[in-house]
XYZ file of C-alpha atoms in Angstrom:
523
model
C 137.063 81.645 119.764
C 136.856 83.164 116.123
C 136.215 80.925 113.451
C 138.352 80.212 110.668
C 135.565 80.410 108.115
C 131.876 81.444 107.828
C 130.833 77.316 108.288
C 132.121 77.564 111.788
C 130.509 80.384 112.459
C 127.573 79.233 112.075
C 128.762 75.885 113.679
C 129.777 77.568 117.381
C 126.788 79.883 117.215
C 124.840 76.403 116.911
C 126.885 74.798 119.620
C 126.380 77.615 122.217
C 122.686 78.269 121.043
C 121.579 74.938 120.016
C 117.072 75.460 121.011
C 117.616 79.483 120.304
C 115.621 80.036 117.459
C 117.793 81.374 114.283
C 115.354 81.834 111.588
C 111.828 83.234 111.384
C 109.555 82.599 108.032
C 106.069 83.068 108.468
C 105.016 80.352 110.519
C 108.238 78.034 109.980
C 111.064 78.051 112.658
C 114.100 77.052 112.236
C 116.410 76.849 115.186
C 120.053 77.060 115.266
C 120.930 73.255 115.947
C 118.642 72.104 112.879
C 120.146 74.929 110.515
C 124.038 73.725 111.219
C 123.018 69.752 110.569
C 121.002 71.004 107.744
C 123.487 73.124 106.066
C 126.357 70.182 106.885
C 124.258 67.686 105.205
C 123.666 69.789 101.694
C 127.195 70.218 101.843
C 128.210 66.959 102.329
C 125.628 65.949 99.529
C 127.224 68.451 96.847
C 130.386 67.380 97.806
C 129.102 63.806 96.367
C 127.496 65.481 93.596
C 131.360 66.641 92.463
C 131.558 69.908 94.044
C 134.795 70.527 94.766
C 136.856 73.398 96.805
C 136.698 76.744 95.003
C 134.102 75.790 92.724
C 131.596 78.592 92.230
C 127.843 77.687 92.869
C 125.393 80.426 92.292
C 122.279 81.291 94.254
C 119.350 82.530 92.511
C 116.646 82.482 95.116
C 114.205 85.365 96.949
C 114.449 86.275 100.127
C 113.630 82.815 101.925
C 115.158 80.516 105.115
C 116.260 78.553 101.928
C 118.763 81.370 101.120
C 120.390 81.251 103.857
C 120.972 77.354 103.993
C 121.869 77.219 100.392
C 124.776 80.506 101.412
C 126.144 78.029 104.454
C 126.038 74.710 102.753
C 128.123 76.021 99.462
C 130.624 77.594 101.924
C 131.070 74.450 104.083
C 131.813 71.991 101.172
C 134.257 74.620 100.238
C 133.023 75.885 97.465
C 132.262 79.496 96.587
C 129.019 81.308 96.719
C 128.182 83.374 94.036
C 124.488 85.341 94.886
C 122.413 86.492 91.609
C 119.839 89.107 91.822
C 116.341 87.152 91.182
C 114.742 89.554 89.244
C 117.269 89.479 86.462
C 116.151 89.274 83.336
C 117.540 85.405 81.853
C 120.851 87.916 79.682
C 121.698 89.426 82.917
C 122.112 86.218 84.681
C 123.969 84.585 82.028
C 126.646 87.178 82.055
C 127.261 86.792 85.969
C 127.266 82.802 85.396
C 129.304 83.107 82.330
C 131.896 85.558 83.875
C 131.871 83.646 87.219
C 132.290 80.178 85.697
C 129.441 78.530 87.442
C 129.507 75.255 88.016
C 126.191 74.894 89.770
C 122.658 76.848 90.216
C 120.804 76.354 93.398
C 117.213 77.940 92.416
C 113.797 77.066 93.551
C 110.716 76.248 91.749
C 109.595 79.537 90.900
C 113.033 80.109 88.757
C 113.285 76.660 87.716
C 112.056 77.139 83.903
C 114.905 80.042 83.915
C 117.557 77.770 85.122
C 116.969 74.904 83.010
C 117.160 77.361 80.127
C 120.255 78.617 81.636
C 122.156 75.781 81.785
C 121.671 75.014 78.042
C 122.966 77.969 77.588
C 126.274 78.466 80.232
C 128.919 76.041 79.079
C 130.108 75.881 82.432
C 127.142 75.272 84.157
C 127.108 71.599 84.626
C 123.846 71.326 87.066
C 120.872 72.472 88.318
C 119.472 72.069 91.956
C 116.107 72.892 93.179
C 115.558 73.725 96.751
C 112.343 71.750 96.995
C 111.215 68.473 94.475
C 110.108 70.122 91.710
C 111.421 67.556 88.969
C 112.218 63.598 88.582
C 115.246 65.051 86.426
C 116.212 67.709 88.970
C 117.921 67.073 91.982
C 116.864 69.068 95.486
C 117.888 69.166 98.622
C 115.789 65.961 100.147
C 117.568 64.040 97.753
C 120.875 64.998 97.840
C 121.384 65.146 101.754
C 123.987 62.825 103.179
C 125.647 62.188 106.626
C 127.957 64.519 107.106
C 131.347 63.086 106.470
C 135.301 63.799 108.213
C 135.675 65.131 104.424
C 133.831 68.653 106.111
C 136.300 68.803 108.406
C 139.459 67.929 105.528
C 138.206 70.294 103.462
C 137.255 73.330 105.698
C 138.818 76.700 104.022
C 141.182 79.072 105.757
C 140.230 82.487 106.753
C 142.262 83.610 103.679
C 140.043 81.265 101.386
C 137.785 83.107 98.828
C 134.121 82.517 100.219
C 132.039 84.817 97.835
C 132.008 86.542 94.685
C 129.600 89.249 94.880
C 128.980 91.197 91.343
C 128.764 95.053 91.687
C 125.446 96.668 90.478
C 127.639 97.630 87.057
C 127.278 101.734 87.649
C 129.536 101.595 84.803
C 129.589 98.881 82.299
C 129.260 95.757 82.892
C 129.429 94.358 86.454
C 132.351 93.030 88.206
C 132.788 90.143 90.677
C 134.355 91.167 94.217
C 136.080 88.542 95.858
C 135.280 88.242 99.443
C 137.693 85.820 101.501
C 136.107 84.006 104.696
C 138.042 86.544 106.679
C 137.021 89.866 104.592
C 133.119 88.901 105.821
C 133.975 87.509 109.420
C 135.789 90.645 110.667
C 132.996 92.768 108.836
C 130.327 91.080 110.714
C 132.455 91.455 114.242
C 133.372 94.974 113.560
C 129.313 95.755 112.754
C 128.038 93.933 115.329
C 130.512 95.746 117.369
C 129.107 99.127 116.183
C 125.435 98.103 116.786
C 126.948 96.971 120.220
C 124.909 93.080 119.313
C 123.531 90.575 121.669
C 122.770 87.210 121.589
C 118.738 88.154 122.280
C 118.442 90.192 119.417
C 115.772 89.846 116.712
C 116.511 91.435 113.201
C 114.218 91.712 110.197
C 115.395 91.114 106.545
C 113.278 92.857 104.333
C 116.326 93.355 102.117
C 117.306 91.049 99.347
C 120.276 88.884 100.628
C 121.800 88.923 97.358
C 122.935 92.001 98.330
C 126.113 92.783 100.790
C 124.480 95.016 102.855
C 121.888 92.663 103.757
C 124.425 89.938 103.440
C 126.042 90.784 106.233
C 124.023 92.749 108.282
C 120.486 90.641 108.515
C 122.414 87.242 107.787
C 125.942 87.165 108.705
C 126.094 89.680 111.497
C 123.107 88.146 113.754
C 124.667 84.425 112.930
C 127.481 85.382 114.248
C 125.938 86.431 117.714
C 123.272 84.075 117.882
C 120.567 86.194 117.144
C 117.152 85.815 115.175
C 116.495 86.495 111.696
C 113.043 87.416 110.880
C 113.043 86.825 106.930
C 110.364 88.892 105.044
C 109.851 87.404 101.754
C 108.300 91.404 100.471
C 108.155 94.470 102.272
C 104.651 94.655 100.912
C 101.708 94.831 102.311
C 103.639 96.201 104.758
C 101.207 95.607 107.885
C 102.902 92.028 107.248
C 105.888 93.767 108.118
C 104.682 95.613 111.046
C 103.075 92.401 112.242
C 106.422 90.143 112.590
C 108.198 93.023 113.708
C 105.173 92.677 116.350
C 104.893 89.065 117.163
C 109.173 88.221 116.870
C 109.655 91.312 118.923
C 112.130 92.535 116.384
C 114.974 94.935 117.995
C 116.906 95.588 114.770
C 115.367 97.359 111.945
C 117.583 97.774 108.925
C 116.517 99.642 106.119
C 117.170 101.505 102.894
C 116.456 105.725 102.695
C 113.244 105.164 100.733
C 111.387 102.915 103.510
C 112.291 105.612 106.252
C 110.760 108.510 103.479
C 107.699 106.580 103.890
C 107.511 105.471 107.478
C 108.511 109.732 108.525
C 105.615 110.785 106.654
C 103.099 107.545 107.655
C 99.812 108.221 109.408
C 99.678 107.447 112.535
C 97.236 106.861 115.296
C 96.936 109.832 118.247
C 97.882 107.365 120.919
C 101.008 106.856 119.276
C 102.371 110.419 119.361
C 103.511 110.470 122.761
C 105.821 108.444 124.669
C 103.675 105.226 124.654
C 105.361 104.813 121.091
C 107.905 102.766 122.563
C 105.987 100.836 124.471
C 104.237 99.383 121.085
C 107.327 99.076 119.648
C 110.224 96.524 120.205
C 112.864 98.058 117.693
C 115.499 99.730 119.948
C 117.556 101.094 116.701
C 117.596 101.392 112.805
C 120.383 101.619 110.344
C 120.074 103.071 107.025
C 122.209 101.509 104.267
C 122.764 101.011 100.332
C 121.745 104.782 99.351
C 122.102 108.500 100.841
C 120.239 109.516 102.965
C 118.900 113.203 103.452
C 119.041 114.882 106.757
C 115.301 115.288 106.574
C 114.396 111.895 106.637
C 117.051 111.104 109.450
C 114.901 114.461 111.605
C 111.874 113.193 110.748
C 111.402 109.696 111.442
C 114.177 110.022 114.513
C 111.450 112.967 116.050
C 108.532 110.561 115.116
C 109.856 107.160 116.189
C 112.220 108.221 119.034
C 114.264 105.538 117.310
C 118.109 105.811 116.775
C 118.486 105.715 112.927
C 122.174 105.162 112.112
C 122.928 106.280 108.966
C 126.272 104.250 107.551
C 127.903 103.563 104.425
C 129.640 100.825 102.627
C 130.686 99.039 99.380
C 130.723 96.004 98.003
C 134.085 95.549 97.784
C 134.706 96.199 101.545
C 132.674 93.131 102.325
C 130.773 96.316 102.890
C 130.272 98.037 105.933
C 133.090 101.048 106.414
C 131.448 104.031 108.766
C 128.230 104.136 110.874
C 126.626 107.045 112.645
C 127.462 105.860 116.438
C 124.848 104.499 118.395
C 126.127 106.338 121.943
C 127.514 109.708 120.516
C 126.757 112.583 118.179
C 125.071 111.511 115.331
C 125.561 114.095 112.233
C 122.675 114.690 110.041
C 124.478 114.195 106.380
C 127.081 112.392 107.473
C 127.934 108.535 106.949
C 129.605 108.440 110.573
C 132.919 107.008 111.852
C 134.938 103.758 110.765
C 132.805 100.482 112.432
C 135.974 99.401 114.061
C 139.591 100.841 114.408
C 140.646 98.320 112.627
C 139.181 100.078 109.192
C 141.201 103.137 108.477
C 139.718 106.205 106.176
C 141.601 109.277 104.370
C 140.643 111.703 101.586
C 143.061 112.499 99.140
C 143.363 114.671 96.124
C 143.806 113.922 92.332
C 147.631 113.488 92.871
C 147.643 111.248 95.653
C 148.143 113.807 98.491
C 146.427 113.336 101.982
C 143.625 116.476 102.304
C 143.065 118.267 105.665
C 139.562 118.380 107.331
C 136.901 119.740 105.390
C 138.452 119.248 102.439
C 137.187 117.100 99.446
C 138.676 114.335 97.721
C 138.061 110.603 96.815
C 137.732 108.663 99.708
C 139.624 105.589 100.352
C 139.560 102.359 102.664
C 141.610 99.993 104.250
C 141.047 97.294 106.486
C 140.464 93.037 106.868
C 137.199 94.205 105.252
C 138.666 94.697 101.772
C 138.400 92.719 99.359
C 140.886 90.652 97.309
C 140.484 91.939 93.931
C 137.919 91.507 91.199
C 137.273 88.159 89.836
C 139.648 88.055 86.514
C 140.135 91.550 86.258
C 143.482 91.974 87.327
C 143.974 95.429 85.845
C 140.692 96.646 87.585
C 141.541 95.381 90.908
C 145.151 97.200 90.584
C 143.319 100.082 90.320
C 141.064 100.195 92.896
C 143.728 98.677 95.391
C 146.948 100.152 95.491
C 149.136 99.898 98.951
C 145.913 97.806 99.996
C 143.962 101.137 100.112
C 140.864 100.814 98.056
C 139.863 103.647 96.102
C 136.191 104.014 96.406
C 135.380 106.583 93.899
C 133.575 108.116 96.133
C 133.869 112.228 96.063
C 133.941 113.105 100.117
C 135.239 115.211 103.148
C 135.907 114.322 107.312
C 135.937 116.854 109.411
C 137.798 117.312 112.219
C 136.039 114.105 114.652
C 136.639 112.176 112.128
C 132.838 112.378 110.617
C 132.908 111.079 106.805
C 130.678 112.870 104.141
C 129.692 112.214 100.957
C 129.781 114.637 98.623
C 129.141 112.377 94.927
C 130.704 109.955 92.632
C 134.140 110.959 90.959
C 132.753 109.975 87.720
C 129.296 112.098 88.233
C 130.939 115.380 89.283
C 129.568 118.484 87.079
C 132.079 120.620 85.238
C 130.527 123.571 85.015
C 133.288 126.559 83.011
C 135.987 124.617 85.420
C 134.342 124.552 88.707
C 133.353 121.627 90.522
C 129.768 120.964 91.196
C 128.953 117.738 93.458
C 125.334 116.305 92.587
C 124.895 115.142 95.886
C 124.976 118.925 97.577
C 122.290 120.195 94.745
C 120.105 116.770 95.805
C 120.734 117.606 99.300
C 118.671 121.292 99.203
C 116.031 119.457 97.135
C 114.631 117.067 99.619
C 114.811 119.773 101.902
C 111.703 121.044 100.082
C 108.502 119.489 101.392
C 107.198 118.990 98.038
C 109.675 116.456 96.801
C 109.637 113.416 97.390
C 112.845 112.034 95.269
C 115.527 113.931 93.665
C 118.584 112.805 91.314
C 121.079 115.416 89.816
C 123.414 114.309 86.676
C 126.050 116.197 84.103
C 124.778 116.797 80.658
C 126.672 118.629 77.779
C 126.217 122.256 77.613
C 127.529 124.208 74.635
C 128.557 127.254 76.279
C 129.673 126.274 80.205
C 131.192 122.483 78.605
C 128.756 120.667 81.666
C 125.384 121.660 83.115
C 123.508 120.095 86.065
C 119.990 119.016 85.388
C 117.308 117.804 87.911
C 115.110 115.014 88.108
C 111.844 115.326 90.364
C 109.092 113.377 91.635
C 107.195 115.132 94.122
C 104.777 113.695 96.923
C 101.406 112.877 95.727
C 98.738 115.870 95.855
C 101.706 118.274 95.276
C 102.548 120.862 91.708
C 105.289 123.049 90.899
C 106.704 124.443 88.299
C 110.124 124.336 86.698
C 110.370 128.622 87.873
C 109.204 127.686 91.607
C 112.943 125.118 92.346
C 114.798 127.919 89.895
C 113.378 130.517 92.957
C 113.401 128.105 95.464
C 117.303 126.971 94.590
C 118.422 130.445 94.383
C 118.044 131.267 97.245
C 119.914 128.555 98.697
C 123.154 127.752 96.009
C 125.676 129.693 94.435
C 124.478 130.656 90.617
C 126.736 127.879 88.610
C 125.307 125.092 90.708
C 121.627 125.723 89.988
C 120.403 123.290 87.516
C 119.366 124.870 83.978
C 116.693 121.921 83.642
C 114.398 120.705 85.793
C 112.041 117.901 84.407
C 109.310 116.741 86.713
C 108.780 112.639 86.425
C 106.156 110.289 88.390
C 109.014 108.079 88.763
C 112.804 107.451 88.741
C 114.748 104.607 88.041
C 116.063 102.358 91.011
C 117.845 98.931 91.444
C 116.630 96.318 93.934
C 117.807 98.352 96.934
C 116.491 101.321 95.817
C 119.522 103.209 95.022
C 118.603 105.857 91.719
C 120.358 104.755 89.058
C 121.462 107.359 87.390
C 123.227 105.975 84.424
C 119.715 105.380 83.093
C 119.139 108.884 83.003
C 122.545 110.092 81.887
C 121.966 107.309 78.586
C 118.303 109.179 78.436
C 120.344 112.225 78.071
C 122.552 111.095 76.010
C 120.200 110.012 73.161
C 117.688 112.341 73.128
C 121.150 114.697 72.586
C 122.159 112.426 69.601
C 118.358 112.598 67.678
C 118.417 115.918 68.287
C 121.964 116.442 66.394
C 120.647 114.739 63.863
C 117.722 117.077 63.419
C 119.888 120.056 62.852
């Protein structure tokens, strides 16, 4: 049976699974016939509280097993979810409530000061509910629990329904709110548990934030769905924490950003452990790489290390968001972002008129599916221009060969003119990490007087390691054609990231952009 919305997901997986264990915290185990009358009695109780259908609640909340009630119980009194990074800053989170129209803010003690400032400040924030008691004046979750009622059932949404608005990290400007029917997330989760080829006995970890899609759907939705464990990790550090649930839950799903897998390739470890007898210490059967690229030697590495499938996919928010995934039994292409999950997502590349491209050739990618979304939240320009003939245009810069194998070449919007030839970032970042000195690369535009656009690098290398500026000039020209090689290189101990550890490059490019402006001014 497939459920109508995400509640009765949850609600089946509960009824076929009712002692199986569906969330790990520490020491705290929650099991799946507990988290459905749980979730049905919050929703009941905000229900009473004047929640009403299509209201949007927002979550701001860390990775905890109080996440993932809070996520159930908004959907099943109907309302809609809207997730909020926690470590905004208190003018970033106002925008998202502001442009959302919040009606409610589930938080937790730690954010409670924050949210109690909010809501003086949000006109349409009308309350404030703590996960725990924190405050006579503040209503939790003890205290708002009722029976659940027949008005669950009367009020259930349709797969059609909007279930969550999930706000894009804002590459450009400020961000915008996806809308993400019931449907959009159930046939994502399906078509990646599908992929992963799921069972009921599987144990995943969530060391990413699930205010993100990715995780969203992957560590939450996904082993829900299948009646699986979910091993929440509050912090990936220390990681021997990590290493110890993954351990004692006997975790089979690892999923992971490109950063964590740079680490774990180049990790120390012990003698015994490189040979064979690896995977008898080790539980994890396969790992998929998500939110960021990532470079063909990290996939070599910790694949020849681990003897570990790592599936490299890709998605966006806006496709509720998983699109392509290396396959688990197949080739998997180093570089490459895979094959749709399912056939019911279709991918094509086409050019800056419109026309279909042939294999190999590059173009912005676009996606169609149940996975896409419904538009952007009041942006109805926007969302006609990123879905036209229900394709959504990704702005994503890449090329499928002829199995069907998607790559990424860069953003539209970050692809270097250079004296009218195209120069894709991504391809110049690419032969950087293959050096064994870096350890992170970024590659942006900047204004050059003679050639109108000029790449320019951005390096941190692995501690203990020096180079010079001259050494990548060498090292790159050996390996690009002349107009891609960057005419700066600067060297930095760090670059900047958001929470899933994608590079932000918009910080540099505004970096860029006023130290170009002072100095003007100087001359």
């Amino acid at each position: 049976m497939i459920p109508r919305n995400l509640g009765e997901l949850l609600q089946l997986s509960a009824q076929r699974n009712p002692s199986r264990t569906a969330i790990v915290f520490g020491q705290k185990k929650i099991r799946y016939k507990s988290l459905d009358e749980e979730t049905s009695s919050i929703a009941a109780g905000l229900i009473e509280e004047g929640v009403r259908p299509g209201d949007r609640i927002a979550l701001f909340l860390d990775n905890s097993p109080e996440f993932i009630i809070a996520y159930y119980a908004v959907l099943k009194s109907a309302a809609v979810v809207v997730p909020v990074n926690y470590m905004f800053k208190i003018e970033e989170a106002k925008y998202i409530l502001e442009d959302s129209q919040a009606l409610c803010l589930i938080t937790s003690r730690t954010y409670l000061a924050m949210a109690e400032e909010l809501r003086l400040r949000v006109d349409s924030l009308k309350m404030v509910i703590s996960t725990t008691k924190a405050k006579e004046s503040i209503p939790d979750f003890s205290s708002i629990k009722r029976a659940p009622a027949e008005i669950l059932q009367k009020i259930a949404p349709g797969p059609s329904d909007l279930a969550v608005i999930l706000y894009t990290s804002g590459t450009t400007g400020h961000p915008k709110g996806a809308m993400l029917s019931h449907y959009n997330l159930i046939s994502n989760a399906y078509d990646s548990a599908f992929a992963i080829r799921g069972r009921s006995r599987e144990s995943f970890i969530c060391i990413l934030p699930l205010f993100h899609s990715f995780a969203a759907t992957v560590c939450m939705n996904l082993p829900l769905l299948i009646g699986a464990k979910i091993v929440v990790m509050k912090s990936l550090k220390p990681f021997r924490r990590v290493i110890r649930a993954i351990r004692k839950n006997q975790v089979t799903v690892f999923v992971g950003i490109p950063s964590i897998y740079a680490i774990l390739k180049d990790i120390k470890l012990p003698k015994l452990l490189h040979t064979p007898l690896i995977k008898v210490f080790n539980p994890i059967r396969l790992c998929i790489s998500g939110a960021a690229a990532l470079s063909p030697g990290i996939f070599k590495g910790f694949e020849k290390k681990f003897r570990i499938p790592l599936l490299e996919g890709y998605g966006l928010t806006e496709a509720s968001p998983v699109v392509t995934l290396n396959p688990l039994k197949g080739v998997r292409k180093p570089g490459s972002i895979g094959l749709p999950i399912s056939e019911n997502i279709l991918v094509k590349v086409i050019d800056g008129k419109g026309r279909d491209l042939a294999a190999g050739e590059i173009g912005e990618l676009l996606v169609k599916g149940h996975n896409v979304m419904q538009g952007y939240f009041r942006r109805q320009e926007v969302s006609s221009d990123t879905i036209k003939d229900d394709w959504l245009y990704t702005g994503d810069m890449a090329k499928i060969d002829r199995q069907g194998y998607v790559y990424i070449v860069g953003r539209k919007k970050e692809m270097v003119n250079v004296r009218g030839l195209n120069v894709y970032p991504r391809e110049i970042e690419e032969v950087l990490y293959q050096n064994p000195k870096v350890k992170e690369a970024a590659v942006i535009g900047i204004e050059d007087t003679h050639k109108g656009e000029v790449p320019k690098a951005f390096l941190v290398l692995k501690e203990q390691e020096e180079a010079s500026e001259q050494e990548f000039m060498h090292y790159l020209r050996d390996r690009l054609a002349p107009y891609k090689i960057p005419k700066y290189i600067e060297f930095r101990d760090s670059l900047p990231k958001n929470s899933t550890g994608k590079i932000l490059k918009r910080i540099l490019q505004d970096e860029e952009k006023r130290r170009l402006e002072k100095h003007s001014k100087k001359l």
